[in-house]
mmCIF file of C-alpha atoms and ligand atoms in Angstrom:
data_model
loop_
_atom_site.group_PDB
_atom_site.id
_atom_site.type_symbol
_atom_site.label_atom_id
_atom_site.label_comp_id
_atom_site.label_asym_id
_atom_site.label_seq_id
_atom_site.Cartn_x
_atom_site.Cartn_y
_atom_site.Cartn_z
ATOM 1 C CA UNK A 51 14.782 -18.527 -19.735
ATOM 2 C CA UNK A 52 17.260 -15.646 -20.175
ATOM 3 C CA UNK A 53 17.859 -12.933 -17.005
ATOM 4 C CA UNK A 54 16.124 -10.290 -19.351
ATOM 5 C CA UNK A 55 12.929 -12.554 -19.992
ATOM 6 C CA UNK A 56 12.840 -13.183 -16.131
ATOM 7 C CA UNK A 57 13.470 -9.563 -15.491
ATOM 8 C CA UNK A 58 10.221 -8.653 -17.822
ATOM 9 C CA UNK A 59 8.219 -11.002 -16.035
ATOM 10 C CA UNK A 60 9.008 -9.703 -12.662
ATOM 11 C CA UNK A 61 8.516 -6.489 -13.528
ATOM 12 C CA UNK A 62 4.889 -7.267 -14.707
ATOM 13 C CA UNK A 63 3.845 -9.337 -11.883
ATOM 14 C CA UNK A 64 5.277 -6.443 -9.452
ATOM 15 C CA UNK A 65 2.862 -3.799 -11.048
ATOM 16 C CA UNK A 66 -0.023 -6.567 -10.447
ATOM 17 C CA UNK A 67 0.864 -6.520 -6.938
ATOM 18 C CA UNK A 68 1.199 -2.979 -6.423
ATOM 19 C CA UNK A 69 -1.907 -2.212 -8.083
ATOM 20 C CA UNK A 70 -3.759 -4.568 -5.664
ATOM 21 C CA UNK A 71 -1.753 -3.135 -2.852
ATOM 22 C CA UNK A 72 -2.752 0.370 -3.692
ATOM 23 C CA UNK A 73 -6.240 -0.285 -4.368
ATOM 24 C CA UNK A 74 -6.686 -1.795 -0.706
ATOM 25 C CA UNK A 75 -4.638 0.945 0.581
ATOM 26 C CA UNK A 76 -7.171 3.359 -0.790
ATOM 27 C CA UNK A 77 -10.308 1.646 0.011
ATOM 28 C CA UNK A 78 -9.470 0.606 3.981
ATOM 29 C CA UNK A 79 -9.544 4.010 5.240
ATOM 30 C CA UNK A 80 -13.031 4.548 3.553
ATOM 31 C CA UNK A 81 -14.406 1.270 5.874
ATOM 32 C CA UNK A 82 -12.579 2.716 8.478
ATOM 33 C CA UNK A 83 -14.751 6.083 8.017
ATOM 34 C CA UNK A 84 -18.004 4.928 7.647
ATOM 35 C CA UNK A 85 -17.311 2.574 11.113
ATOM 36 C CA UNK A 86 -16.003 5.732 12.815
ATOM 37 C CA UNK A 87 -19.048 7.780 11.765
ATOM 38 C CA UNK A 88 -21.625 5.308 13.112
ATOM 39 C CA UNK A 89 -20.876 6.858 16.343
ATOM 40 C CA UNK A 90 -23.318 9.169 16.170
ATOM 41 C CA UNK A 91 -25.783 6.708 15.050
ATOM 42 C CA UNK A 92 -28.804 5.424 17.405
ATOM 43 C CA UNK A 93 -28.804 1.731 18.608
ATOM 44 C CA UNK A 94 -29.052 -1.076 17.071
ATOM 45 C CA UNK A 95 -28.183 0.826 13.704
ATOM 46 C CA UNK A 96 -24.951 1.488 14.949
ATOM 47 C CA UNK A 97 -24.191 -2.147 15.841
ATOM 48 C CA UNK A 98 -25.736 -3.560 12.722
ATOM 49 C CA UNK A 99 -23.552 -1.454 10.257
ATOM 50 C CA UNK A 100 -20.350 -2.392 12.216
ATOM 51 C CA UNK A 101 -21.232 -5.926 12.449
ATOM 52 C CA UNK A 102 -21.202 -5.384 8.206
ATOM 53 C CA UNK A 103 -18.121 -3.380 8.128
ATOM 54 C CA UNK A 104 -15.997 -4.752 10.475
ATOM 55 C CA UNK A 105 -15.918 -8.540 8.612
ATOM 56 C CA UNK A 106 -15.352 -6.350 5.071
ATOM 57 C CA UNK A 107 -12.137 -4.466 7.273
ATOM 58 C CA UNK A 108 -10.675 -8.231 7.960
ATOM 59 C CA UNK A 109 -11.249 -9.595 4.555
ATOM 60 C CA UNK A 110 -9.631 -6.424 3.023
ATOM 61 C CA UNK A 111 -6.626 -6.405 5.201
ATOM 62 C CA UNK A 112 -5.916 -9.987 5.331
ATOM 63 C CA UNK A 113 -6.706 -11.119 1.785
ATOM 64 C CA UNK A 114 -5.687 -8.394 -0.099
ATOM 65 C CA UNK A 115 -3.648 -6.006 1.479
ATOM 66 C CA UNK A 116 -0.967 -7.974 3.193
ATOM 67 C CA UNK A 117 -0.492 -10.549 0.392
ATOM 68 C CA UNK A 118 -0.319 -7.487 -1.775
ATOM 69 C CA UNK A 119 2.696 -5.891 -0.122
ATOM 70 C CA UNK A 120 4.182 -9.018 0.472
ATOM 71 C CA UNK A 121 4.139 -9.688 -3.250
ATOM 72 C CA UNK A 122 5.290 -5.940 -4.015
ATOM 73 C CA UNK A 123 8.227 -6.381 -1.638
ATOM 74 C CA UNK A 124 9.111 -9.696 -3.117
ATOM 75 C CA UNK A 125 9.137 -8.755 -7.047
ATOM 76 C CA UNK A 126 10.953 -5.411 -6.047
ATOM 77 C CA UNK A 127 13.630 -6.715 -4.154
ATOM 78 C CA UNK A 128 13.865 -9.759 -6.832
ATOM 79 C CA UNK A 129 14.474 -7.006 -9.691
ATOM 80 C CA UNK A 130 17.048 -5.102 -7.390
ATOM 81 C CA UNK A 131 18.947 -8.317 -7.052
ATOM 82 C CA UNK A 132 18.898 -8.989 -10.929
ATOM 83 C CA UNK A 133 19.801 -5.264 -11.514
ATOM 84 C CA UNK A 134 22.709 -5.510 -8.855
ATOM 85 C CA UNK A 135 24.058 -8.823 -9.256
ATOM 86 C CA UNK A 136 22.915 -10.663 -12.844
ATOM 87 C CA UNK A 137 22.918 -7.403 -14.569
ATOM 88 C CA UNK A 138 26.245 -6.567 -12.607
ATOM 89 C CA UNK A 139 25.089 -2.940 -11.796
ATOM 90 C CA UNK A 140 26.283 -3.242 -8.086
ATOM 91 C CA UNK A 141 25.078 -1.490 -5.102
ATOM 92 C CA UNK A 142 25.436 1.857 -6.390
ATOM 93 C CA UNK A 143 22.076 1.015 -8.171
ATOM 94 C CA UNK A 144 19.937 1.703 -4.962
ATOM 95 C CA UNK A 145 21.931 4.635 -4.525
ATOM 96 C CA UNK A 146 20.787 6.714 -7.789
ATOM 97 C CA UNK A 147 18.565 9.297 -7.069
ATOM 98 C CA UNK A 148 15.423 8.022 -8.672
ATOM 99 C CA UNK A 149 15.533 4.332 -6.876
ATOM 100 C CA UNK A 150 16.611 6.045 -3.398
ATOM 101 C CA UNK A 151 13.290 8.101 -3.732
ATOM 102 C CA UNK A 152 11.687 5.017 -4.708
ATOM 103 C CA UNK A 153 12.740 3.167 -1.519
ATOM 104 C CA UNK A 154 11.803 6.167 0.563
ATOM 105 C CA UNK A 155 8.780 6.320 -0.609
ATOM 106 C CA UNK A 156 7.983 2.246 -0.060
ATOM 107 C CA UNK A 157 9.035 2.504 3.381
ATOM 108 C CA UNK A 158 6.826 5.380 3.849
ATOM 109 C CA UNK A 159 4.064 3.301 2.162
ATOM 110 C CA UNK A 160 4.623 0.484 4.357
ATOM 111 C CA UNK A 161 4.190 2.296 7.447
ATOM 112 C CA UNK A 162 1.371 3.693 6.124
ATOM 113 C CA UNK A 163 0.451 -0.010 6.089
ATOM 114 C CA UNK A 164 1.544 -1.014 9.266
ATOM 115 C CA UNK A 165 -0.449 2.134 10.732
ATOM 116 C CA UNK A 166 -3.655 0.957 9.072
ATOM 117 C CA UNK A 167 -2.980 -2.636 10.677
ATOM 118 C CA UNK A 168 -2.566 -1.223 14.015
ATOM 119 C CA UNK A 169 -5.789 1.168 13.696
ATOM 120 C CA UNK A 170 -7.837 -2.058 12.568
ATOM 121 C CA UNK A 171 -7.101 -3.907 15.843
ATOM 122 C CA UNK A 172 -8.123 -0.712 17.724
ATOM 123 C CA UNK A 173 -11.268 -0.532 15.899
ATOM 124 C CA UNK A 174 -12.193 -4.242 16.467
ATOM 125 C CA UNK A 175 -11.623 -3.789 20.074
ATOM 126 C CA UNK A 176 -13.521 -0.626 20.280
ATOM 127 C CA UNK A 177 -10.352 1.719 21.453
ATOM 128 C CA UNK A 178 -9.707 3.625 18.251
ATOM 129 C CA UNK A 179 -10.535 7.110 18.706
ATOM 130 C CA UNK A 180 -9.992 8.312 15.040
ATOM 131 C CA UNK A 181 -12.591 10.033 13.448
ATOM 132 C CA UNK A 182 -14.257 9.887 9.905
ATOM 133 C CA UNK A 183 -13.037 13.062 9.083
ATOM 134 C CA UNK A 184 -8.962 11.707 10.127
ATOM 135 C CA UNK A 185 -9.879 8.898 7.784
ATOM 136 C CA UNK A 186 -11.089 11.283 4.824
ATOM 137 C CA UNK A 187 -8.188 13.993 5.110
ATOM 138 C CA UNK A 188 -5.551 11.216 5.461
ATOM 139 C CA UNK A 189 -7.112 8.793 2.588
ATOM 140 C CA UNK A 190 -5.229 10.887 -0.269
ATOM 141 C CA UNK A 191 -1.789 9.857 1.618
ATOM 142 C CA UNK A 192 -1.108 6.664 -0.342
ATOM 143 C CA UNK A 193 -2.069 8.188 -3.755
ATOM 144 C CA UNK A 194 0.524 10.958 -3.011
ATOM 145 C CA UNK A 195 3.261 8.748 -2.883
ATOM 146 C CA UNK A 196 2.166 6.488 -5.647
ATOM 147 C CA UNK A 197 2.364 9.488 -7.911
ATOM 148 C CA UNK A 198 6.172 10.297 -6.279
ATOM 149 C CA UNK A 199 7.130 6.712 -6.844
ATOM 150 C CA UNK A 200 5.794 5.631 -10.022
ATOM 151 C CA UNK A 201 7.462 8.940 -11.749
ATOM 152 C CA UNK A 202 10.514 8.283 -10.028
ATOM 153 C CA UNK A 203 10.903 4.891 -11.862
ATOM 154 C CA UNK A 204 9.300 6.142 -15.006
ATOM 155 C CA UNK A 205 11.155 9.307 -15.757
ATOM 156 C CA UNK A 206 14.323 7.972 -13.639
ATOM 157 C CA UNK A 207 14.996 11.916 -13.099
ATOM 158 C CA UNK A 208 16.417 12.457 -16.277
ATOM 159 C CA UNK A 209 14.207 15.448 -17.210
HETATM 160 C C1 HEM B 278 7.527 -2.703 -2.180
HETATM 161 C C2 HEM B 278 8.661 -2.413 -2.368
HETATM 162 C C3 HEM B 278 8.993 -1.975 -3.635
HETATM 163 C C4 HEM B 278 10.492 -2.390 -4.231
HETATM 164 C C5 HEM B 278 11.773 -2.860 -3.525
HETATM 165 C C6 HEM B 278 10.326 -1.933 -5.911
HETATM 166 C C7 HEM B 278 11.351 -1.991 -6.547
HETATM 167 C C8 HEM B 278 11.223 -1.817 -7.745
HETATM 168 C C9 HEM B 278 12.553 -2.123 -9.030
HETATM 169 C C10 HEM B 278 13.801 -2.585 -8.301
HETATM 170 C C11 HEM B 278 11.750 -1.710 -10.093
HETATM 171 C C12 HEM B 278 12.871 -1.973 -11.512
HETATM 172 C C13 HEM B 278 13.207 -0.410 -11.752
HETATM 173 C C14 HEM B 278 13.546 -0.227 -13.094
HETATM 174 O O1 HEM B 278 14.498 -1.311 -13.597
HETATM 175 O O2 HEM B 278 13.304 0.032 -14.221
HETATM 176 C C15 HEM B 278 10.550 -1.271 -10.139
HETATM 177 C C16 HEM B 278 9.483 -1.016 -11.144
HETATM 178 C C17 HEM B 278 8.364 -0.409 -10.773
HETATM 179 N N1 HEM B 278 8.049 -0.131 -9.638
HETATM 180 FE FE1 HEM B 278 8.623 -0.741 -7.987
HETATM 181 N N2 HEM B 278 9.193 -1.473 -5.639
HETATM 182 C C18 HEM B 278 8.397 -1.397 -4.853
HETATM 183 C C19 HEM B 278 6.907 -0.878 -4.751
HETATM 184 C C20 HEM B 278 6.561 0.115 -5.724
HETATM 185 C C21 HEM B 278 5.383 0.691 -5.083
HETATM 186 C C22 HEM B 278 4.612 1.105 -4.460
HETATM 187 C C23 HEM B 278 4.884 1.481 -6.663
HETATM 188 C C24 HEM B 278 3.847 2.130 -7.146
HETATM 189 C C25 HEM B 278 3.109 2.903 -6.181
HETATM 190 C C26 HEM B 278 5.732 0.963 -7.577
HETATM 191 C C27 HEM B 278 6.002 1.025 -8.874
HETATM 192 C C28 HEM B 278 6.594 0.774 -9.792
HETATM 193 C C29 HEM B 278 6.450 0.879 -11.364
HETATM 194 C C30 HEM B 278 5.410 1.482 -11.835
HETATM 195 C C31 HEM B 278 7.709 -0.030 -12.084
HETATM 196 C C32 HEM B 278 8.009 0.026 -13.485
HETATM 197 C C33 HEM B 278 8.412 0.769 -13.983
HETATM 198 C C34 HEM B 278 8.907 0.305 -15.541
HETATM 199 O O3 HEM B 278 10.089 -0.357 -15.431
HETATM 200 O O4 HEM B 278 8.293 1.269 -16.129
HETATM 201 N N3 HEM B 278 6.744 -0.058 -7.272
HETATM 202 N N4 HEM B 278 10.126 -1.721 -8.392
#
């Protein structure tokens, strides 16, 4: 198989992994918001709701979010390798403004993922102080970053 075909397959797999990653990043804070909003509910309703929500949070993080982030990085870095080495574009490929913007975006998105994973441990331990309002307000962060990243790669800042 020639390298151009490999590149197109990897690009498709990258987009699929990114779709799964984004879906998880948009849904997990919503589960956190429902969890936080149980604080003013009476017992035993509060404990019952949290006993329902927390395994969902765990499964979403471990089965969807973490593997999807790893796959997005693997396929993304693989395409960088093809550009830099196989297509002979050199490391200057990474310095192009659109690619640099994309990379800053993925570092920020990965940081947000790490923050959500840290909060997962706190929520499970019952030590999170974040409110439902906080989770609803920050819910759009990944989508705003995605807009910047997708438009960086599709336009390559040529307009
Ligand atoms: C996780 C680390 C990531 C790395 C290292 C990475 C790297 C790359 C590279 C090198 C390309 C090929 C660009 C080209 O040759 O045209 C690409 C394509 C693409 N990336 Fe990523 N990416 C990452 C994450 C993301 C994320 C989080 C999004 C969206 C939210 C995204 C959206 C896209 C899209 C839509 C394309 C296809 C653009 C096209 O060729 O039409 N990537 N990525």
